[in-house]
XYZ file of N, CA, C and O in Angstrom:
624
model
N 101.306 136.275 85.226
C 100.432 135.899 86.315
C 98.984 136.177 85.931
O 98.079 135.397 86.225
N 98.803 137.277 85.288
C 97.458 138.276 84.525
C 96.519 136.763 84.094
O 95.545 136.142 84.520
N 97.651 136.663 82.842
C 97.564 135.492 81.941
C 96.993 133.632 82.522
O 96.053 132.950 82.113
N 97.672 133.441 83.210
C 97.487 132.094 84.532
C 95.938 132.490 84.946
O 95.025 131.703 84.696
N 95.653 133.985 85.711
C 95.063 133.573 86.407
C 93.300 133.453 84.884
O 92.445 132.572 84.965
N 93.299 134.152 84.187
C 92.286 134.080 83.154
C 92.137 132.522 82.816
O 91.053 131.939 82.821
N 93.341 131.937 82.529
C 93.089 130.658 81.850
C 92.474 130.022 82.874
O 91.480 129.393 82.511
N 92.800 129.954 84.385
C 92.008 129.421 85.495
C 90.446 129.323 85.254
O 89.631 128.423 85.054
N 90.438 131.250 85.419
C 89.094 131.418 85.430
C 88.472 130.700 84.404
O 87.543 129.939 84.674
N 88.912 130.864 83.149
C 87.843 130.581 82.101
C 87.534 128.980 81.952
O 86.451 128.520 81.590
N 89.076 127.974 82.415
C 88.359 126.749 82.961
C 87.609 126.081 83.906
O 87.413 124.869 83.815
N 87.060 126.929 85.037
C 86.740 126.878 86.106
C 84.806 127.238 84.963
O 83.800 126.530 84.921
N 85.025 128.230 84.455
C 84.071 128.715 83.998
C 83.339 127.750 82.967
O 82.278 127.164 83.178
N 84.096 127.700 81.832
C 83.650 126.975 81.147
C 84.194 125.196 80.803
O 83.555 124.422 80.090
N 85.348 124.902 81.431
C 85.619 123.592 81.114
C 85.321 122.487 82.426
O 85.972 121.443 82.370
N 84.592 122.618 83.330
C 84.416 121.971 84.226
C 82.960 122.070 84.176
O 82.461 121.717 85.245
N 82.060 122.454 83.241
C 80.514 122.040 83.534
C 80.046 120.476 83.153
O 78.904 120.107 83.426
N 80.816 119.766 82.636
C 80.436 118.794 82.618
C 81.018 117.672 83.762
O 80.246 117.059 84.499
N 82.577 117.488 83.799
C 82.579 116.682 84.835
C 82.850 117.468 86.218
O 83.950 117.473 86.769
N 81.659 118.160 86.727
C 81.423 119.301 87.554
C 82.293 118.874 88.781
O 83.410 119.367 88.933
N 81.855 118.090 89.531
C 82.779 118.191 90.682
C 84.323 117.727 90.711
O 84.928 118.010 91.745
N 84.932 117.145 89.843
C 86.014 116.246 90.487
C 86.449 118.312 89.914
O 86.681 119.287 90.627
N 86.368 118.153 88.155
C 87.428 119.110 87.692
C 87.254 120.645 87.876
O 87.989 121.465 87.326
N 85.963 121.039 88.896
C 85.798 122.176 89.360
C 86.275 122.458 90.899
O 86.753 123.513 91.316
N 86.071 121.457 91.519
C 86.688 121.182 92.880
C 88.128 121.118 92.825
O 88.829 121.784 93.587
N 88.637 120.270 91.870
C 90.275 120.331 91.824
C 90.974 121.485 90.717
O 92.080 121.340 90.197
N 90.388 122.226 90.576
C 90.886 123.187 90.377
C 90.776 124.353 90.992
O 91.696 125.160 91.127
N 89.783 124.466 91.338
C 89.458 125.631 92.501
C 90.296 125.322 93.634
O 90.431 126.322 94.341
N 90.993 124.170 94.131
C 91.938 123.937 95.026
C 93.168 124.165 94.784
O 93.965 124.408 95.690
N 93.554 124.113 93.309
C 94.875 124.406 92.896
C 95.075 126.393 92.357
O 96.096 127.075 92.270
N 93.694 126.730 92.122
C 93.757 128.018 92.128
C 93.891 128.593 93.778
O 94.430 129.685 93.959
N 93.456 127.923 94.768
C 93.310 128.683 95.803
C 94.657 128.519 96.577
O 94.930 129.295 97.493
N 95.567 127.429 96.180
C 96.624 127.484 96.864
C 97.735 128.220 96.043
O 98.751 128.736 96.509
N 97.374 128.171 94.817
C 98.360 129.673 93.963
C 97.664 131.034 94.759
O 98.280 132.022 95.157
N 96.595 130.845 94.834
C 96.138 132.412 95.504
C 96.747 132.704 96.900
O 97.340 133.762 97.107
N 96.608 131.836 97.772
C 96.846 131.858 99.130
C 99.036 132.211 99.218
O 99.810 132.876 99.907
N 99.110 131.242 98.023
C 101.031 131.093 98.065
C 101.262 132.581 97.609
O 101.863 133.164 98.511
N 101.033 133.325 96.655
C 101.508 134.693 96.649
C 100.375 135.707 97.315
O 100.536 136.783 96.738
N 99.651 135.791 97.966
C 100.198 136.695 99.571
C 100.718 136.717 100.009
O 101.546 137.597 100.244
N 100.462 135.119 100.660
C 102.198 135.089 102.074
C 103.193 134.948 100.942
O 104.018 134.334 101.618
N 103.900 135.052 99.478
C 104.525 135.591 99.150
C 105.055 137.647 98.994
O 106.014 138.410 98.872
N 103.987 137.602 99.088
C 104.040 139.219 99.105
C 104.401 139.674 100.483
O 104.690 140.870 100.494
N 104.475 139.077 101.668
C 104.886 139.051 103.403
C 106.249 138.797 103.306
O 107.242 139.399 103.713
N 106.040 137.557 102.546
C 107.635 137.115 103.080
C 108.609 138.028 102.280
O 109.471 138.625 102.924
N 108.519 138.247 100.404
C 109.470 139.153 100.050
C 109.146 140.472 100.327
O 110.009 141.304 100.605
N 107.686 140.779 100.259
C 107.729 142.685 100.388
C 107.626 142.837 101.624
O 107.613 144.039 101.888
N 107.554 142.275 102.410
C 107.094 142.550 104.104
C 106.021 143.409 104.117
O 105.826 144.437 104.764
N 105.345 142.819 103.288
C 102.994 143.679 103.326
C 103.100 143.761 104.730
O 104.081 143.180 105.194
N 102.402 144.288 105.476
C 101.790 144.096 106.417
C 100.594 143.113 106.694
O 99.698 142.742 105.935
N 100.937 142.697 108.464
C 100.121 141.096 108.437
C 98.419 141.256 108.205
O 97.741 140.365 107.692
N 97.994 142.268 108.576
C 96.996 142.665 108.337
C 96.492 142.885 106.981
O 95.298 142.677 106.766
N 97.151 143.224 106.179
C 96.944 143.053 104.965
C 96.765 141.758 104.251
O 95.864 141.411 103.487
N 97.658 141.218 104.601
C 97.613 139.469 103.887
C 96.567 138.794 104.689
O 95.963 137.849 104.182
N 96.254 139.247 106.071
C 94.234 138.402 106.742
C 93.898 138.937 105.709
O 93.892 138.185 104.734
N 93.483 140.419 105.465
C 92.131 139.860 104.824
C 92.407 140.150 103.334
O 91.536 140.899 102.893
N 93.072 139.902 102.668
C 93.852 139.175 101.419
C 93.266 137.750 101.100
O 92.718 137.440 100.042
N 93.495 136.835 102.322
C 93.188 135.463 102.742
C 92.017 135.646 102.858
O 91.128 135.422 102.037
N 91.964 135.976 103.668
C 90.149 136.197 103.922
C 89.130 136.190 102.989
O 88.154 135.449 102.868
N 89.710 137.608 102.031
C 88.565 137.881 100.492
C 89.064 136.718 99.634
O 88.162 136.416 98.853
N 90.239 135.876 99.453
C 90.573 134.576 98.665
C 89.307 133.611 99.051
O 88.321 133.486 98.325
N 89.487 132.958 100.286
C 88.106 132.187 100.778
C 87.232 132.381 101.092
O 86.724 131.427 101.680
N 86.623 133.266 101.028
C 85.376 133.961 101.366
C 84.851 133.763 99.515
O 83.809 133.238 99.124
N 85.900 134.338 98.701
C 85.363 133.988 97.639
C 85.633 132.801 96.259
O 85.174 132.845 95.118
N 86.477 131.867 96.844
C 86.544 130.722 96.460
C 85.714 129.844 97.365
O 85.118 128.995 96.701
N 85.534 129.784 98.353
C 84.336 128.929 99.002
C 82.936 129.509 98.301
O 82.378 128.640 97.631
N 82.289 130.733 98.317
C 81.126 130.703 97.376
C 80.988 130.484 96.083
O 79.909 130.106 95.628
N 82.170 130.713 95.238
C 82.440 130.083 94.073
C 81.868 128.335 94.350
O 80.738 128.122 93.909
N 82.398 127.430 94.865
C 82.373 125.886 94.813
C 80.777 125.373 95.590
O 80.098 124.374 95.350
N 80.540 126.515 96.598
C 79.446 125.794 97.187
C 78.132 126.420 96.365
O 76.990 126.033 96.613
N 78.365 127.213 95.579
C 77.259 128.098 94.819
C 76.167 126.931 93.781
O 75.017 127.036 93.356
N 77.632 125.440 93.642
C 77.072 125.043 92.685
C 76.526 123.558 93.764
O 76.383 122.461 93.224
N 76.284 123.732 95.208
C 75.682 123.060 95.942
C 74.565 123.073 96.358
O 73.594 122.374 96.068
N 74.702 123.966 97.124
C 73.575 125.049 97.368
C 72.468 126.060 96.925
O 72.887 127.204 96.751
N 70.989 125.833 96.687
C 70.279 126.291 95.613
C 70.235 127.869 96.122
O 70.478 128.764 95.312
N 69.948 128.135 97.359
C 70.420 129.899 97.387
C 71.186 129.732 97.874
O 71.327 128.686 98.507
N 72.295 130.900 97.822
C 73.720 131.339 98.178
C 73.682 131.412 99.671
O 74.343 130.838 100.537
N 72.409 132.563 99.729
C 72.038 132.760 100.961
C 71.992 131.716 101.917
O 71.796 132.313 102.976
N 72.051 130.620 102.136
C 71.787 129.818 102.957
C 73.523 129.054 103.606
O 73.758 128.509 104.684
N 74.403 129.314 102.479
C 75.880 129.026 102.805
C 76.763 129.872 103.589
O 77.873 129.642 104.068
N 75.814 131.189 103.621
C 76.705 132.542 103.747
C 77.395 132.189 105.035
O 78.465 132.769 105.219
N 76.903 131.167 106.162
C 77.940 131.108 107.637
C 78.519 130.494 107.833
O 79.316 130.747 108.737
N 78.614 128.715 106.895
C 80.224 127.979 107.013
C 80.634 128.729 106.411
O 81.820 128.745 106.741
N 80.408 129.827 105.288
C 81.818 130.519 104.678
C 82.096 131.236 105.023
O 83.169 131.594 104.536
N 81.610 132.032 105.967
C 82.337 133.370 106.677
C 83.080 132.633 108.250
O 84.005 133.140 108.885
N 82.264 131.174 108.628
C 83.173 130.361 109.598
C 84.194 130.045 109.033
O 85.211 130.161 109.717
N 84.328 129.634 107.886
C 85.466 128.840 107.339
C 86.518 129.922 106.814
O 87.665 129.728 106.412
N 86.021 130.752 106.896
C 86.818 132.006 106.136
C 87.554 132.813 107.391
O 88.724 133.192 107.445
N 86.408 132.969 108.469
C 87.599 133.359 109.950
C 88.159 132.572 110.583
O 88.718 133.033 111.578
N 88.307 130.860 110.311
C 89.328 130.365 110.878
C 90.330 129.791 110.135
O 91.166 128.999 110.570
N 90.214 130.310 108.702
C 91.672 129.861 108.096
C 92.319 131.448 108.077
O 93.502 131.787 108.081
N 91.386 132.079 108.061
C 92.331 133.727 108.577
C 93.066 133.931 109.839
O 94.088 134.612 109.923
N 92.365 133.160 111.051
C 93.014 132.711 112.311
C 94.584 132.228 112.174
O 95.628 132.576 112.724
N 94.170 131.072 110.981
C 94.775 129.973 111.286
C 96.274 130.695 110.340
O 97.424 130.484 110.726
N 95.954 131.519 109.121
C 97.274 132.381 108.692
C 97.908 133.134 109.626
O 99.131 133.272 109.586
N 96.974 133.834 110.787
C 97.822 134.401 111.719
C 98.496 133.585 112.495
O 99.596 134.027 112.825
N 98.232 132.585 112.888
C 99.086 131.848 113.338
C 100.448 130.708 112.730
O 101.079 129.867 113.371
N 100.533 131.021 111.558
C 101.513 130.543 110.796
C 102.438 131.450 110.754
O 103.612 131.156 110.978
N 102.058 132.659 110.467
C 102.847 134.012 110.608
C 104.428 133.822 111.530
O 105.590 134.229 111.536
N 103.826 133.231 111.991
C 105.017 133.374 113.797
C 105.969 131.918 113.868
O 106.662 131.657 114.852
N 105.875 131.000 112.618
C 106.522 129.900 112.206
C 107.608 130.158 111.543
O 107.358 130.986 110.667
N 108.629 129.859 111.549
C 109.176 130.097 110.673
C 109.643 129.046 109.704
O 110.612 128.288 109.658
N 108.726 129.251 109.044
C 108.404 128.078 107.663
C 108.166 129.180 106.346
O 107.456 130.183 106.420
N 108.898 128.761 105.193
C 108.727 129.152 103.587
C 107.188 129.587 103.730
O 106.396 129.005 104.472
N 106.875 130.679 102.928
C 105.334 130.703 102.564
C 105.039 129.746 101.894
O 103.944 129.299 102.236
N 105.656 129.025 100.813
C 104.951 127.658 100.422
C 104.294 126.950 101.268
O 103.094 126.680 101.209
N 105.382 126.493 102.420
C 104.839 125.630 103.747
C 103.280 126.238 104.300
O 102.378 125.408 104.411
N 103.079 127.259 104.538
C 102.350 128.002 105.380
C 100.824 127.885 104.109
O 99.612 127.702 104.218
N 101.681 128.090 103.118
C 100.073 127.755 101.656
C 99.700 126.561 101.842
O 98.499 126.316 101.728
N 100.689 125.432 102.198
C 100.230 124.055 101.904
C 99.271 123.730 102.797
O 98.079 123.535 102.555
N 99.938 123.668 104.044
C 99.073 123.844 105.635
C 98.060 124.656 105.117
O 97.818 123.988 104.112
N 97.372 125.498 105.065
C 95.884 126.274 104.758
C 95.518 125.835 103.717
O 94.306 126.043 103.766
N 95.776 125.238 102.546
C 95.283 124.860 101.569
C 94.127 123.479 101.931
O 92.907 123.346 101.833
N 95.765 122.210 102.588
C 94.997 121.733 102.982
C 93.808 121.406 103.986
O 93.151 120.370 104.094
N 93.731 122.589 104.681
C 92.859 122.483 106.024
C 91.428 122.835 105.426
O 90.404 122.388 105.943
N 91.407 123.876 104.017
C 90.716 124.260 103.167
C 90.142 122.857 102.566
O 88.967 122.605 102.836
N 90.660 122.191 102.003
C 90.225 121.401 101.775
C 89.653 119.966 102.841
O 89.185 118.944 102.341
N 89.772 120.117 103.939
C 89.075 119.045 104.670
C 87.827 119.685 104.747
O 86.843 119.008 104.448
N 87.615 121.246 105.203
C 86.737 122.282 106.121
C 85.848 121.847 104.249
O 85.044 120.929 104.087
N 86.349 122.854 103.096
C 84.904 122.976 102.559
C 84.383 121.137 101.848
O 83.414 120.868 101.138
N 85.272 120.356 102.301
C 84.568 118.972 101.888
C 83.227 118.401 103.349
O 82.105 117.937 103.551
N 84.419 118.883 103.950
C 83.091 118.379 104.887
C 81.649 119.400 105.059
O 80.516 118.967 105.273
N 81.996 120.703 104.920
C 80.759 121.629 104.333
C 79.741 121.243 103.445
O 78.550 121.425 103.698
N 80.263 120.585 102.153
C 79.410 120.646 100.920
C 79.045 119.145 101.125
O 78.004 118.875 100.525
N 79.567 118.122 101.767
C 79.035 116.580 102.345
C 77.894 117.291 103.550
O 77.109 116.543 104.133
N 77.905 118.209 103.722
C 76.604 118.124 105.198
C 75.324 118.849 104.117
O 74.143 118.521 104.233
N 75.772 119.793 103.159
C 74.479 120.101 102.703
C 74.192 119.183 101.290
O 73.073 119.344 100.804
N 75.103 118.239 100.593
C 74.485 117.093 99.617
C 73.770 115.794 100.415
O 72.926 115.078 99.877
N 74.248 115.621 101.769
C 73.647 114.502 102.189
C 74.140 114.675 103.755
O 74.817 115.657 104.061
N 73.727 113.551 104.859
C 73.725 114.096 105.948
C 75.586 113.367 105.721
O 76.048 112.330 105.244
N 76.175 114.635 106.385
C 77.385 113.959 107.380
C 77.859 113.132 108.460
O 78.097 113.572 109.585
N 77.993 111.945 108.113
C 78.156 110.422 108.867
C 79.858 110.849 109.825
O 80.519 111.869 109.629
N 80.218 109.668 110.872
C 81.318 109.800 110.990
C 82.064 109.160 110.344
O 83.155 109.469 110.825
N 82.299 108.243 109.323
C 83.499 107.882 108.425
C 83.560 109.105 107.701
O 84.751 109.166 107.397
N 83.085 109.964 107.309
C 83.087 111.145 106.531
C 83.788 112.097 107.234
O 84.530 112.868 106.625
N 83.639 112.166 108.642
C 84.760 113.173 108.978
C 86.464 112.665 109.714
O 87.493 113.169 110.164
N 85.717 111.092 109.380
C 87.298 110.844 109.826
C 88.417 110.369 108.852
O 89.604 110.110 109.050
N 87.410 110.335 107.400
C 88.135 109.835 106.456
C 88.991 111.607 105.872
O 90.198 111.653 105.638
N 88.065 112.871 105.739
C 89.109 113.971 105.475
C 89.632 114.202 106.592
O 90.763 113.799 106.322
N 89.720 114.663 108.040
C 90.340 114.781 109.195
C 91.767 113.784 108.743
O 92.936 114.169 108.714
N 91.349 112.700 108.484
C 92.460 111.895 108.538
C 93.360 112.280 106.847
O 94.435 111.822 106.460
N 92.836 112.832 106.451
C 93.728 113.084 104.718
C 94.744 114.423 105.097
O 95.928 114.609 104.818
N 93.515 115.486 106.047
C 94.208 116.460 106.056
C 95.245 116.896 107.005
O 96.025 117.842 106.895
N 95.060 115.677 108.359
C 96.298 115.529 109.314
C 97.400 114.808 108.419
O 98.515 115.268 108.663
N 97.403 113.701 107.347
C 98.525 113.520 106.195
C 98.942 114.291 105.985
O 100.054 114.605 106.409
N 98.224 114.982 105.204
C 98.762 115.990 104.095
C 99.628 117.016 105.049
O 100.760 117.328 104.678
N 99.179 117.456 106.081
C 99.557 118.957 106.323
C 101.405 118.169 107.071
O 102.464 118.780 106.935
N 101.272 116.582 107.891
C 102.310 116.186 108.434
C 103.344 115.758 107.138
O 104.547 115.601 107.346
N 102.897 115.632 106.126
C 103.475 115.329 104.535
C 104.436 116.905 104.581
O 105.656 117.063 104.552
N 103.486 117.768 104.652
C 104.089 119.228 104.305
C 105.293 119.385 105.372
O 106.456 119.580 105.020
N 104.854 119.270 106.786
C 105.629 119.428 107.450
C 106.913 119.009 108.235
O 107.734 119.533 108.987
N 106.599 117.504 107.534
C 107.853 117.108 107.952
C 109.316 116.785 106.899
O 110.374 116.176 107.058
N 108.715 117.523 105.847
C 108.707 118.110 103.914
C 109.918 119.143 104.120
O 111.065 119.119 103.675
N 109.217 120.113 105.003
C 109.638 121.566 105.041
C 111.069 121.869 105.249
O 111.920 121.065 105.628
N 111.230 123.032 104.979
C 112.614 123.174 105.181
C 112.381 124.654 106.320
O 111.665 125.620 106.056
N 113.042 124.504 107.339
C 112.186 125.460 108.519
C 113.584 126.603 108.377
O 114.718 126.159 108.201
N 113.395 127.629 108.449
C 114.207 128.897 108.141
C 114.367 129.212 109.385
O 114.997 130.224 109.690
């Protein structure tokens, strides 16, 4: 896992400066839903406590959202409140998966993708203004995706 997560980093680091957004964005999405899947792995087999896995989740997007918007945004400082918004309502939104009884996969996919509508439409309001085909074109990917997951699932 040690191993996985370095090779991440170091492509995140160094192999995505050139075609910056598609292969830094899509990987930072596939790192964040390996990140997000073993917490609520660590719930579902070790029984962590739920409090532990918020802000688990929490420090995951709090610091994968400044990771992606860092390279949007000319000071950091100026992102710091969609990401601490976006960061307390997918922490919300884990507590409320909690009480599903759905695989932690299920419960990663659902937050992954909600992650991904929330920081696209974030980093579209500070590259250019945010139109409404723009929020109805991810709204509409990420009501797919998450009804993809869920009607996917295998409910325990």
């Amino acid at each position: 896992v040690l191993a996985a997560g370095l090779l991440f980093f170091l492509l995140l680091k160094h192999g995505a400066r050139r075609a910056y957004p598609l292969w830094n964005w899509s990987l930072a999405l596939i790192i964040y839903f390996l990140n997000v899947a073993f917490v609520l792995g660590l719930r579902f087999h070790l029984y962590l406590p739920i409090i532990v896995v918020l802000f688990l989740v929490a420090a995951v997007t709090l610091l994968m959202s400044l990771q992606s918007l860092a390279r949007v945004v000319s000071p950091l400082a100026n992102s710091m409140l969609p990401v601490l918004g976006m960061t307390f309502g997918l922490s919300e939104i884990t507590w409320a998966l909690q009480f599903l009884p759905a695989h932690y996969l299920v419960q990663a996919g659902i937050i992954t993708s909600l992650y991904y509508v929330i920081f696209n439409l974030v980093s579209i309001s500070y590259m250019r203004g945010l139109e409404r085909r723009d929020v109805v074109e991810y709204v509409g990917i990420g009501t797919a995706a998450s009804l993809l997951i869920l009607i996917s699932a295998q409910w325990t």
